[in-house]
PDB file of C-alpha atoms in Angstrom:
ATOM      1  CA  MET A   1       4.082 -12.745  82.429  1.00 91.00           C
ATOM      2  CA  ALA A   2       7.698 -13.912  82.161  1.00 97.00           C
ATOM      3  CA  THR A   3       8.604 -17.420  80.966  1.00 98.00           C
ATOM      4  CA  ILE A   4      11.892 -19.311  81.435  1.00 98.00           C
ATOM      5  CA  ASN A   5      12.584 -22.733  79.907  1.00 98.00           C
ATOM      6  CA  ALA A   6      14.449 -25.337  81.916  1.00 98.00           C
ATOM      7  CA  GLY A   7      18.173 -25.119  81.236  1.00 98.00           C
ATOM      8  CA  LYS A   8      18.523 -28.795  82.089  1.00 98.00           C
ATOM      9  CA  TYR A   9      15.905 -31.478  82.699  1.00 98.00           C
ATOM     10  CA  GLY A  10      15.932 -35.239  82.992  1.00 98.00           C
ATOM     11  CA  THR A  11      15.076 -38.349  84.969  1.00 98.00           C
ATOM     12  CA  LEU A  12      16.768 -40.972  87.121  1.00 98.00           C
ATOM     13  CA  ARG A  13      15.650 -44.449  88.206  1.00 98.00           C
ATOM     14  CA  SER A  14      16.704 -46.568  91.159  1.00 97.00           C
ATOM     15  CA  ASP A  15      15.768 -50.186  91.949  1.00 97.00           C
ATOM     16  CA  SER A  16      16.288 -52.563  94.841  1.00 96.00           C
ATOM     17  CA  THR A  17      15.381 -56.135  95.702  1.00 95.00           C
ATOM     18  CA  SER A  18      16.304 -55.724  99.363  1.00 95.00           C
ATOM     19  CA  SER A  19      13.916 -53.100 100.800  1.00 96.00           C
ATOM     20  CA  TRP A  20      11.904 -49.945 100.220  1.00 97.00           C
ATOM     21  CA  SER A  21      14.415 -47.838 102.144  1.00 97.00           C
ATOM     22  CA  ALA A  22      17.267 -49.195 100.014  1.00 97.00           C
ATOM     23  CA  VAL A  23      15.758 -47.626  96.913  1.00 97.00           C
ATOM     24  CA  ARG A  24      14.201 -44.535  98.469  1.00 98.00           C
ATOM     25  CA  ASN A  25      17.308 -43.574 100.459  1.00 97.00           C
ATOM     26  CA  ALA A  26      19.922 -44.692  97.938  1.00 97.00           C
ATOM     27  CA  THR A  27      22.769 -42.333  97.107  1.00 97.00           C
ATOM     28  CA  THR A  28      22.992 -43.230  93.425  1.00 97.00           C
ATOM     29  CA  ALA A  29      20.601 -44.167  90.652  1.00 97.00           C
ATOM     30  CA  THR A  30      20.935 -47.752  89.504  1.00 93.00           C
ATOM     31  CA  SER A  31      19.641 -47.323  85.954  1.00 87.00           C
ATOM     32  CA  THR A  32      18.017 -45.060  83.368  1.00 85.00           C
ATOM     33  CA  ILE A  33      19.857 -41.761  83.393  1.00 95.00           C
ATOM     34  CA  SER A  34      18.039 -39.618  80.831  1.00 97.00           C
ATOM     35  CA  ASN A  35      19.051 -36.026  80.065  1.00 98.00           C
ATOM     36  CA  GLN A  36      16.901 -33.698  77.950  1.00 98.00           C
ATOM     37  CA  PRO A  37      14.589 -36.574  76.911  1.00 97.00           C
ATOM     38  CA  THR A  38      12.255 -36.105  73.955  1.00 97.00           C
ATOM     39  CA  SER A  39       9.763 -38.952  74.372  1.00 96.00           C
ATOM     40  CA  ASN A  40       6.151 -37.829  74.163  1.00 95.00           C
ATOM     41  CA  THR A  41       5.203 -40.366  76.850  1.00 96.00           C
ATOM     42  CA  GLY A  42       8.294 -40.099  79.033  1.00 97.00           C
ATOM     43  CA  ILE A  43       8.171 -41.127  82.687  1.00 97.00           C
ATOM     44  CA  THR A  44       8.306 -38.191  85.097  1.00 98.00           C
ATOM     45  CA  ALA A  45       7.850 -40.079  88.348  1.00 98.00           C
ATOM     46  CA  SER A  46       6.860 -43.652  89.158  1.00 98.00           C
ATOM     47  CA  ILE A  47       6.652 -46.430  91.706  1.00 98.00           C
ATOM     48  CA  THR A  48       7.168 -50.124  91.010  1.00 97.00           C
ATOM     49  CA  TYR A  49       6.424 -52.706  93.664  1.00 97.00           C
ATOM     50  CA  LEU A  50       6.457 -56.369  92.692  1.00 97.00           C
ATOM     51  CA  THR A  51       6.350 -59.514  94.804  1.00 95.00           C
ATOM     52  CA  GLY A  52       6.681 -63.158  93.889  1.00 89.00           C
ATOM     53  CA  GLY A  53       8.405 -66.436  94.519  1.00 80.00           C
ATOM     54  CA  LYS A  54      11.822 -64.814  94.111  1.00 81.00           C
ATOM     55  CA  GLY A  55      11.110 -62.052  96.595  1.00 91.00           C
ATOM     56  CA  SER A  56      10.138 -58.383  96.229  1.00 96.00           C
ATOM     57  CA  GLU A  57      11.340 -55.529  94.071  1.00 97.00           C
ATOM     58  CA  TRP A  58      10.971 -51.774  94.499  1.00 97.00           C
ATOM     59  CA  GLY A  59      11.690 -49.076  91.912  1.00 97.00           C
ATOM     60  CA  LEU A  60      11.318 -45.301  91.665  1.00 98.00           C
ATOM     61  CA  TYR A  61      11.679 -42.632  88.984  1.00 98.00           C
ATOM     62  CA  ARG A  62      12.391 -38.995  89.837  1.00 98.00           C
ATOM     63  CA  ALA A  63      12.492 -36.009  87.464  1.00 98.00           C
ATOM     64  CA  TYR A  64      14.824 -33.039  87.934  1.00 98.00           C
ATOM     65  CA  PHE A  65      14.301 -29.635  86.256  1.00 98.00           C
ATOM     66  CA  ALA A  66      16.613 -26.630  86.687  1.00 98.00           C
ATOM     67  CA  PHE A  67      15.868 -23.012  85.789  1.00 98.00           C
ATOM     68  CA  ASP A  68      18.302 -20.086  85.601  1.00 98.00           C
ATOM     69  CA  VAL A  69      16.464 -17.133  87.188  1.00 98.00           C
ATOM     70  CA  THR A  70      19.494 -14.912  87.767  1.00 98.00           C
ATOM     71  CA  SER A  71      17.854 -12.161  85.692  1.00 98.00           C
ATOM     72  CA  TYR A  72      15.192 -11.921  88.393  1.00 98.00           C
ATOM     73  CA  GLN A  73      17.383 -12.689  91.404  1.00 98.00           C
ATOM     74  CA  THR A  74      17.174  -9.157  92.829  1.00 97.00           C
ATOM     75  CA  GLY A  75      15.045  -6.091  92.233  1.00 97.00           C
ATOM     76  CA  TYR A  76      11.779  -7.927  91.568  1.00 98.00           C
ATOM     77  CA  ASN A  77       8.768  -9.182  93.463  1.00 98.00           C
ATOM     78  CA  ILE A  78       7.825 -12.615  92.076  1.00 98.00           C
ATOM     79  CA  THR A  79       4.185 -13.729  92.070  1.00 98.00           C
ATOM     80  CA  ASN A  80       1.968 -16.233  90.233  1.00 98.00           C
ATOM     81  CA  LEU A  81       4.812 -18.734  89.897  1.00 98.00           C
ATOM     82  CA  GLU A  82       3.863 -21.924  88.070  1.00 98.00           C
ATOM     83  CA  LEU A  83       5.460 -24.901  86.381  1.00 98.00           C
ATOM     84  CA  GLU A  84       4.216 -25.549  82.847  1.00 98.00           C
ATOM     85  CA  ILE A  85       4.452 -29.042  81.373  1.00 98.00           C
ATOM     86  CA  ASP A  86       2.702 -31.124  78.727  1.00 98.00           C
ATOM     87  CA  PRO A  87       1.442 -34.249  80.525  1.00 97.00           C
ATOM     88  CA  SER A  88       0.498 -37.482  78.813  1.00 95.00           C
ATOM     89  CA  ASN A  89      -2.854 -39.221  79.089  1.00 93.00           C
ATOM     90  CA  GLN A  90      -0.914 -42.453  79.578  1.00 94.00           C
ATOM     91  CA  THR A  91      -0.417 -41.367  83.192  1.00 96.00           C
ATOM     92  CA  THR A  92      -1.820 -43.742  85.807  1.00 96.00           C
ATOM     93  CA  SER A  93      -5.134 -42.382  87.073  1.00 95.00           C
ATOM     94  CA  ASN A  94      -4.939 -40.509  90.372  1.00 96.00           C
ATOM     95  CA  PHE A  95      -1.139 -40.493  90.604  1.00 98.00           C
ATOM     96  CA  PRO A  96      -0.255 -38.285  93.611  1.00 98.00           C
ATOM     97  CA  TYR A  97       2.944 -36.285  93.334  1.00 98.00           C
ATOM     98  CA  ALA A  98       5.153 -33.829  95.171  1.00 98.00           C
ATOM     99  CA  ILE A  99       7.473 -31.168  93.788  1.00 98.00           C
ATOM    100  CA  ILE A 100      10.396 -30.551  96.113  1.00 98.00           C
ATOM    101  CA  LYS A 101      13.717 -28.712  96.145  1.00 98.00           C
ATOM    102  CA  SER A 102      16.532 -30.192  94.058  1.00 98.00           C
ATOM    103  CA  THR A 103      20.250 -29.523  94.398  1.00 98.00           C
ATOM    104  CA  ALA A 104      21.235 -31.238  91.143  1.00 98.00           C
ATOM    105  CA  GLN A 105      22.229 -29.848  87.729  1.00 98.00           C
ATOM    106  CA  GLY A 106      24.660 -27.163  88.863  1.00 98.00           C
ATOM    107  CA  ASN A 107      23.703 -23.674  87.720  1.00 98.00           C
ATOM    108  CA  ALA A 108      20.970 -25.115  85.499  1.00 98.00           C
ATOM    109  CA  ASN A 109      23.779 -26.118  83.119  1.00 98.00           C
ATOM    110  CA  SER A 110      24.868 -29.628  84.204  1.00 98.00           C
ATOM    111  CA  ASP A 111      23.464 -32.964  83.064  1.00 98.00           C
ATOM    112  CA  LEU A 112      22.236 -35.453  85.631  1.00 98.00           C
ATOM    113  CA  VAL A 113      24.588 -38.199  86.789  1.00 98.00           C
ATOM    114  CA  ALA A 114      23.859 -41.319  88.844  1.00 97.00           C
ATOM    115  CA  GLY A 115      25.062 -39.607  92.019  1.00 98.00           C
ATOM    116  CA  ASP A 116      22.301 -36.984  91.736  1.00 98.00           C
ATOM    117  CA  TRP A 117      19.708 -39.490  92.931  1.00 98.00           C
ATOM    118  CA  ASP A 118      19.790 -37.992  96.421  1.00 98.00           C
ATOM    119  CA  SER A 119      20.451 -34.397  95.324  1.00 98.00           C
ATOM    120  CA  LEU A 120      17.162 -33.210  96.737  1.00 98.00           C
ATOM    121  CA  ASP A 121      15.660 -31.760  99.887  1.00 98.00           C
ATOM    122  CA  PHE A 122      12.606 -33.621 101.178  1.00 98.00           C
ATOM    123  CA  SER A 123      12.053 -30.904 103.785  1.00 98.00           C
ATOM    124  CA  THR A 124      11.285 -28.224 101.180  1.00 98.00           C
ATOM    125  CA  LEU A 125       7.974 -28.761  99.396  1.00 98.00           C
ATOM    126  CA  TYR A 126       7.128 -26.611  96.367  1.00 98.00           C
ATOM    127  CA  ALA A 127       3.796 -28.213  95.351  1.00 98.00           C
ATOM    128  CA  GLY A 128       1.658 -31.336  95.675  1.00 98.00           C
ATOM    129  CA  SER A 129      -0.105 -33.407  98.304  1.00 98.00           C
ATOM    130  CA  SER A 130      -1.445 -36.896  98.833  1.00 97.00           C
ATOM    131  CA  MET A 131      -4.632 -35.783  97.052  1.00 97.00           C
ATOM    132  CA  THR A 132      -3.001 -33.734  94.276  1.00 97.00           C
ATOM    133  CA  TYR A 133      -2.830 -35.802  91.097  1.00 98.00           C
ATOM    134  CA  TRP A 134      -0.561 -35.510  88.063  1.00 97.00           C
ATOM    135  CA  PRO A 135      -2.631 -34.266  85.092  1.00 95.00           C
ATOM    136  CA  ASP A 136      -3.913 -37.170  82.981  1.00 91.00           C
ATOM    137  CA  THR A 137      -4.325 -35.259  79.729  1.00 91.00           C
ATOM    138  CA  ASN A 138      -2.598 -34.342  76.481  1.00 91.00           C
ATOM    139  CA  THR A 139      -3.123 -30.632  77.162  1.00 95.00           C
ATOM    140  CA  VAL A 140      -0.372 -28.260  78.291  1.00 97.00           C
ATOM    141  CA  SER A 141      -0.933 -27.756  82.014  1.00 98.00           C
ATOM    142  CA  GLN A 142       0.238 -25.406  84.743  1.00 98.00           C
ATOM    143  CA  ILE A 143       1.042 -26.314  88.352  1.00 98.00           C
ATOM    144  CA  SER A 144       1.202 -23.527  90.925  1.00 98.00           C
ATOM    145  CA  LEU A 145       4.387 -23.393  93.006  1.00 98.00           C
ATOM    146  CA  ASN A 146       4.386 -22.037  96.549  1.00 98.00           C
ATOM    147  CA  SER A 147       6.343 -19.360  98.420  1.00 98.00           C
ATOM    148  CA  ASN A 148       9.209 -21.787  99.077  1.00 98.00           C
ATOM    149  CA  ALA A 149       9.801 -21.910  95.323  1.00 98.00           C
ATOM    150  CA  VAL A 150       9.561 -18.127  95.061  1.00 98.00           C
ATOM    151  CA  ALA A 151      12.186 -17.809  97.805  1.00 98.00           C
ATOM    152  CA  ALA A 152      14.601 -19.866  95.673  1.00 98.00           C
ATOM    153  CA  PHE A 153      14.776 -16.965  93.200  1.00 98.00           C
ATOM    154  CA  SER A 154      17.110 -15.208  95.644  1.00 98.00           C
ATOM    155  CA  THR A 155      19.737 -17.893  94.886  1.00 98.00           C
ATOM    156  CA  GLY A 156      19.510 -17.280  91.135  1.00 98.00           C
ATOM    157  CA  TYR A 157      18.394 -20.839  90.401  1.00 98.00           C
ATOM    158  CA  LEU A 158      15.104 -22.649  90.869  1.00 98.00           C
ATOM    159  CA  LYS A 159      15.778 -26.391  90.848  1.00 98.00           C
ATOM    160  CA  ILE A 160      12.983 -28.883  91.409  1.00 98.00           C
ATOM    161  CA  CYS A 161      12.507 -32.621  91.732  1.00 98.00           C
ATOM    162  CA  ILE A 162       9.180 -34.311  90.937  1.00 98.00           C
ATOM    163  CA  VAL A 163       8.447 -37.512  92.870  1.00 98.00           C
ATOM    164  CA  TRP A 164       5.638 -39.904  93.707  1.00 98.00           C
ATOM    165  CA  TYR A 165       4.012 -38.395  96.796  1.00 98.00           C
ATOM    166  CA  SER A 166       4.792 -41.407  98.989  1.00 98.00           C
ATOM    167  CA  ASP A 167       8.429 -41.076  97.969  1.00 98.00           C
ATOM    168  CA  TYR A 168       8.267 -37.580  99.485  1.00 98.00           C
ATOM    169  CA  SER A 169       6.456 -38.801 102.625  1.00 98.00           C
ATOM    170  CA  ASN A 170       8.572 -41.974 102.872  1.00 98.00           C
ATOM    171  CA  THR A 171       5.579 -44.303 102.855  1.00 98.00           C
ATOM    172  CA  ALA A 172       6.336 -47.777 101.513  1.00 97.00           C
ATOM    173  CA  PRO A 173       3.914 -49.074  98.872  1.00 96.00           C
ATOM    174  CA  ILE A 174       1.406 -51.753  99.806  1.00 94.00           C
ATOM    175  CA  SER A 175      -0.234 -52.281  96.402  1.00 95.00           C
ATOM    176  CA  THR A 176       1.799 -54.209  93.864  1.00 97.00           C
ATOM    177  CA  GLY A 177       2.178 -53.005  90.300  1.00 97.00           C
ATOM    178  CA  ASN A 178       3.656 -50.197  88.213  1.00 97.00           C
ATOM    179  CA  TYR A 179       2.288 -46.663  88.521  1.00 98.00           C
ATOM    180  CA  TYR A 180       3.472 -43.736  86.410  1.00 97.00           C
ATOM    181  CA  ALA A 181       3.254 -39.986  85.905  1.00 98.00           C
ATOM    182  CA  ARG A 182       4.155 -39.278  82.273  1.00 98.00           C
ATOM    183  CA  GLN A 183       4.693 -36.231  80.111  1.00 97.00           C
ATOM    184  CA  ASN A 184       5.615 -35.124  76.614  1.00 97.00           C
ATOM    185  CA  PHE A 185       9.253 -34.107  77.037  1.00 97.00           C
ATOM    186  CA  SER A 186       9.453 -32.668  73.523  1.00 96.00           C
ATOM    187  CA  TYR A 187       7.622 -29.738  75.129  1.00 98.00           C
ATOM    188  CA  VAL A 188      10.444 -28.304  77.226  1.00 98.00           C
ATOM    189  CA  PRO A 189       9.395 -27.793  80.880  1.00 98.00           C
ATOM    190  CA  ARG A 190       9.155 -24.113  81.777  1.00 98.00           C
ATOM    191  CA  ILE A 191       8.144 -21.743  84.526  1.00 98.00           C
ATOM    192  CA  ASN A 192       5.820 -18.768  84.212  1.00 98.00           C
ATOM    193  CA  PHE A 193       5.617 -15.911  86.701  1.00 98.00           C
ATOM    194  CA  THR A 194       4.887 -12.242  87.170  1.00 98.00           C
ATOM    195  CA  ALA A 195       7.944 -10.095  87.970  1.00 98.00           C
ATOM    196  CA  THR A 196       7.228  -6.622  89.309  1.00 97.00           C
ATOM    197  CA  ALA A 197      10.080  -4.194  89.779  1.00 95.00           C
ATOM    198  CA  ALA A 198      10.660  -3.590  93.489  1.00 91.00           C
ATOM    199  CA  GLY A 199      10.574  -0.010  94.750  1.00 73.00           C
ATOM    200  CA  TYR A 200       8.649   2.489  96.803  1.00 51.00           C
ATOM    201  CA  GLY A 201       5.029   1.433  96.736  1.00 52.00           C
ATOM    202  CA  ASN A 202       3.517   4.781  95.730  1.00 54.00           C
ATOM    203  CA  ASP A 203       3.973   7.331  92.959  1.00 54.00           C
ATOM    204  CA  ILE A 204       5.223  10.759  94.011  1.00 52.00           C
ATOM    205  CA  ILE A 205       4.301  13.753  91.869  1.00 58.00           C
ATOM    206  CA  GLY A 206       3.901  11.553  88.843  1.00 58.00           C
ATOM    207  CA  VAL A 207       7.180   9.649  89.257  1.00 56.00           C
ATOM    208  CA  ASP A 208       6.830   5.914  88.664  1.00 56.00           C
ATOM    209  CA  SER A 209       7.504   3.941  91.840  1.00 52.00           C
ATOM    210  CA  SER A 210      10.219   1.861  90.176  1.00 54.00           C
ATOM    211  CA  ASN A 211      12.180   5.088  89.555  1.00 56.00           C
ATOM    212  CA  ILE A 212      11.784   6.583  92.991  1.00 51.00           C
ATOM    213  CA  GLY A 213      15.450   5.985  93.748  1.00 51.00           C
ATOM    214  CA  SER A 214      16.287   8.637  91.154  1.00 52.00           C
ATOM    215  CA  VAL A 215      14.222  11.414  92.738  1.00 50.00           C
ATOM    216  CA  ILE A 216      16.775  14.081  93.679  1.00 49.00           C
ATOM    217  CA  THR A 217      19.184  11.159  94.334  1.00 54.00           C
ATOM    218  CA  VAL A 218      17.391  10.269  97.553  1.00 55.00           C
ATOM    219  CA  ALA A 219      17.253   6.528  98.281  1.00 56.00           C
ATOM    220  CA  SER A 220      13.753   5.135  98.649  1.00 52.00           C
ATOM    221  CA  ALA A 221      14.529   4.148 102.248  1.00 56.00           C
ATOM    222  CA  ASP A 222      15.056   7.833 103.046  1.00 57.00           C
ATOM    223  CA  ILE A 223      11.963   9.167 101.283  1.00 50.00           C
ATOM    224  CA  GLY A 224      10.475  10.136 104.643  1.00 56.00           C
ATOM    225  CA  LYS A 225      13.221  12.744 104.994  1.00 52.00           C
ATOM    226  CA  ILE A 226      12.218  14.704 101.878  1.00 45.00           C
ATOM    227  CA  ILE A 227      10.880  18.143 102.788  1.00 47.00           C
ATOM    228  CA  GLY A 228      10.552  17.002 106.369  1.00 53.00           C
ATOM    229  CA  VAL A 229       7.936  14.367 105.577  1.00 50.00           C
TER     230      VAL A 229
END
């Protein structure tokens, strides 16, 4: 199984005292830009909703991880793709999350800036659901990523954003308080996957399928033409 560490990873926070949509749909983060954090209880995603005599306040954290997969961009079938992180048991119990497509961090080589707050694609889900909860443990954990994430390999870069699930679904909070997904960022986020060389699916006269293109210089797409087969 292949493993690739995140080239860049970090978190952004945005707050608003005007409305839920003002924070969720903001174009820039308002505070807490953290690149390559090392805290062992760092915030991955969160929701803050407070009300009182001075009005209401909303706040969100989002985490952005970018992976350079150019070595596997072509010529491989990718399966068993998973995100590996080291969560913290200081996570709020039953914290639902979503992992979606990010467009931040360049070619997995650029730090986050405030303007990356909306560098994401809510229409492309890689993992999570309203009933899928961030691990509440101190044990290294794996999260399976779906075929949408596998398809991103064709671009050479897999870039993800981790959010509170209702941030993904655009559902305003109704319960006041602070709720967090946390992780040990000293354990660099990484992806694991199986990469199988693409090629003709069968061996011919003992020739490995990944080398079929070398058989008497006939391309695998033309294999049916060999000896009239």
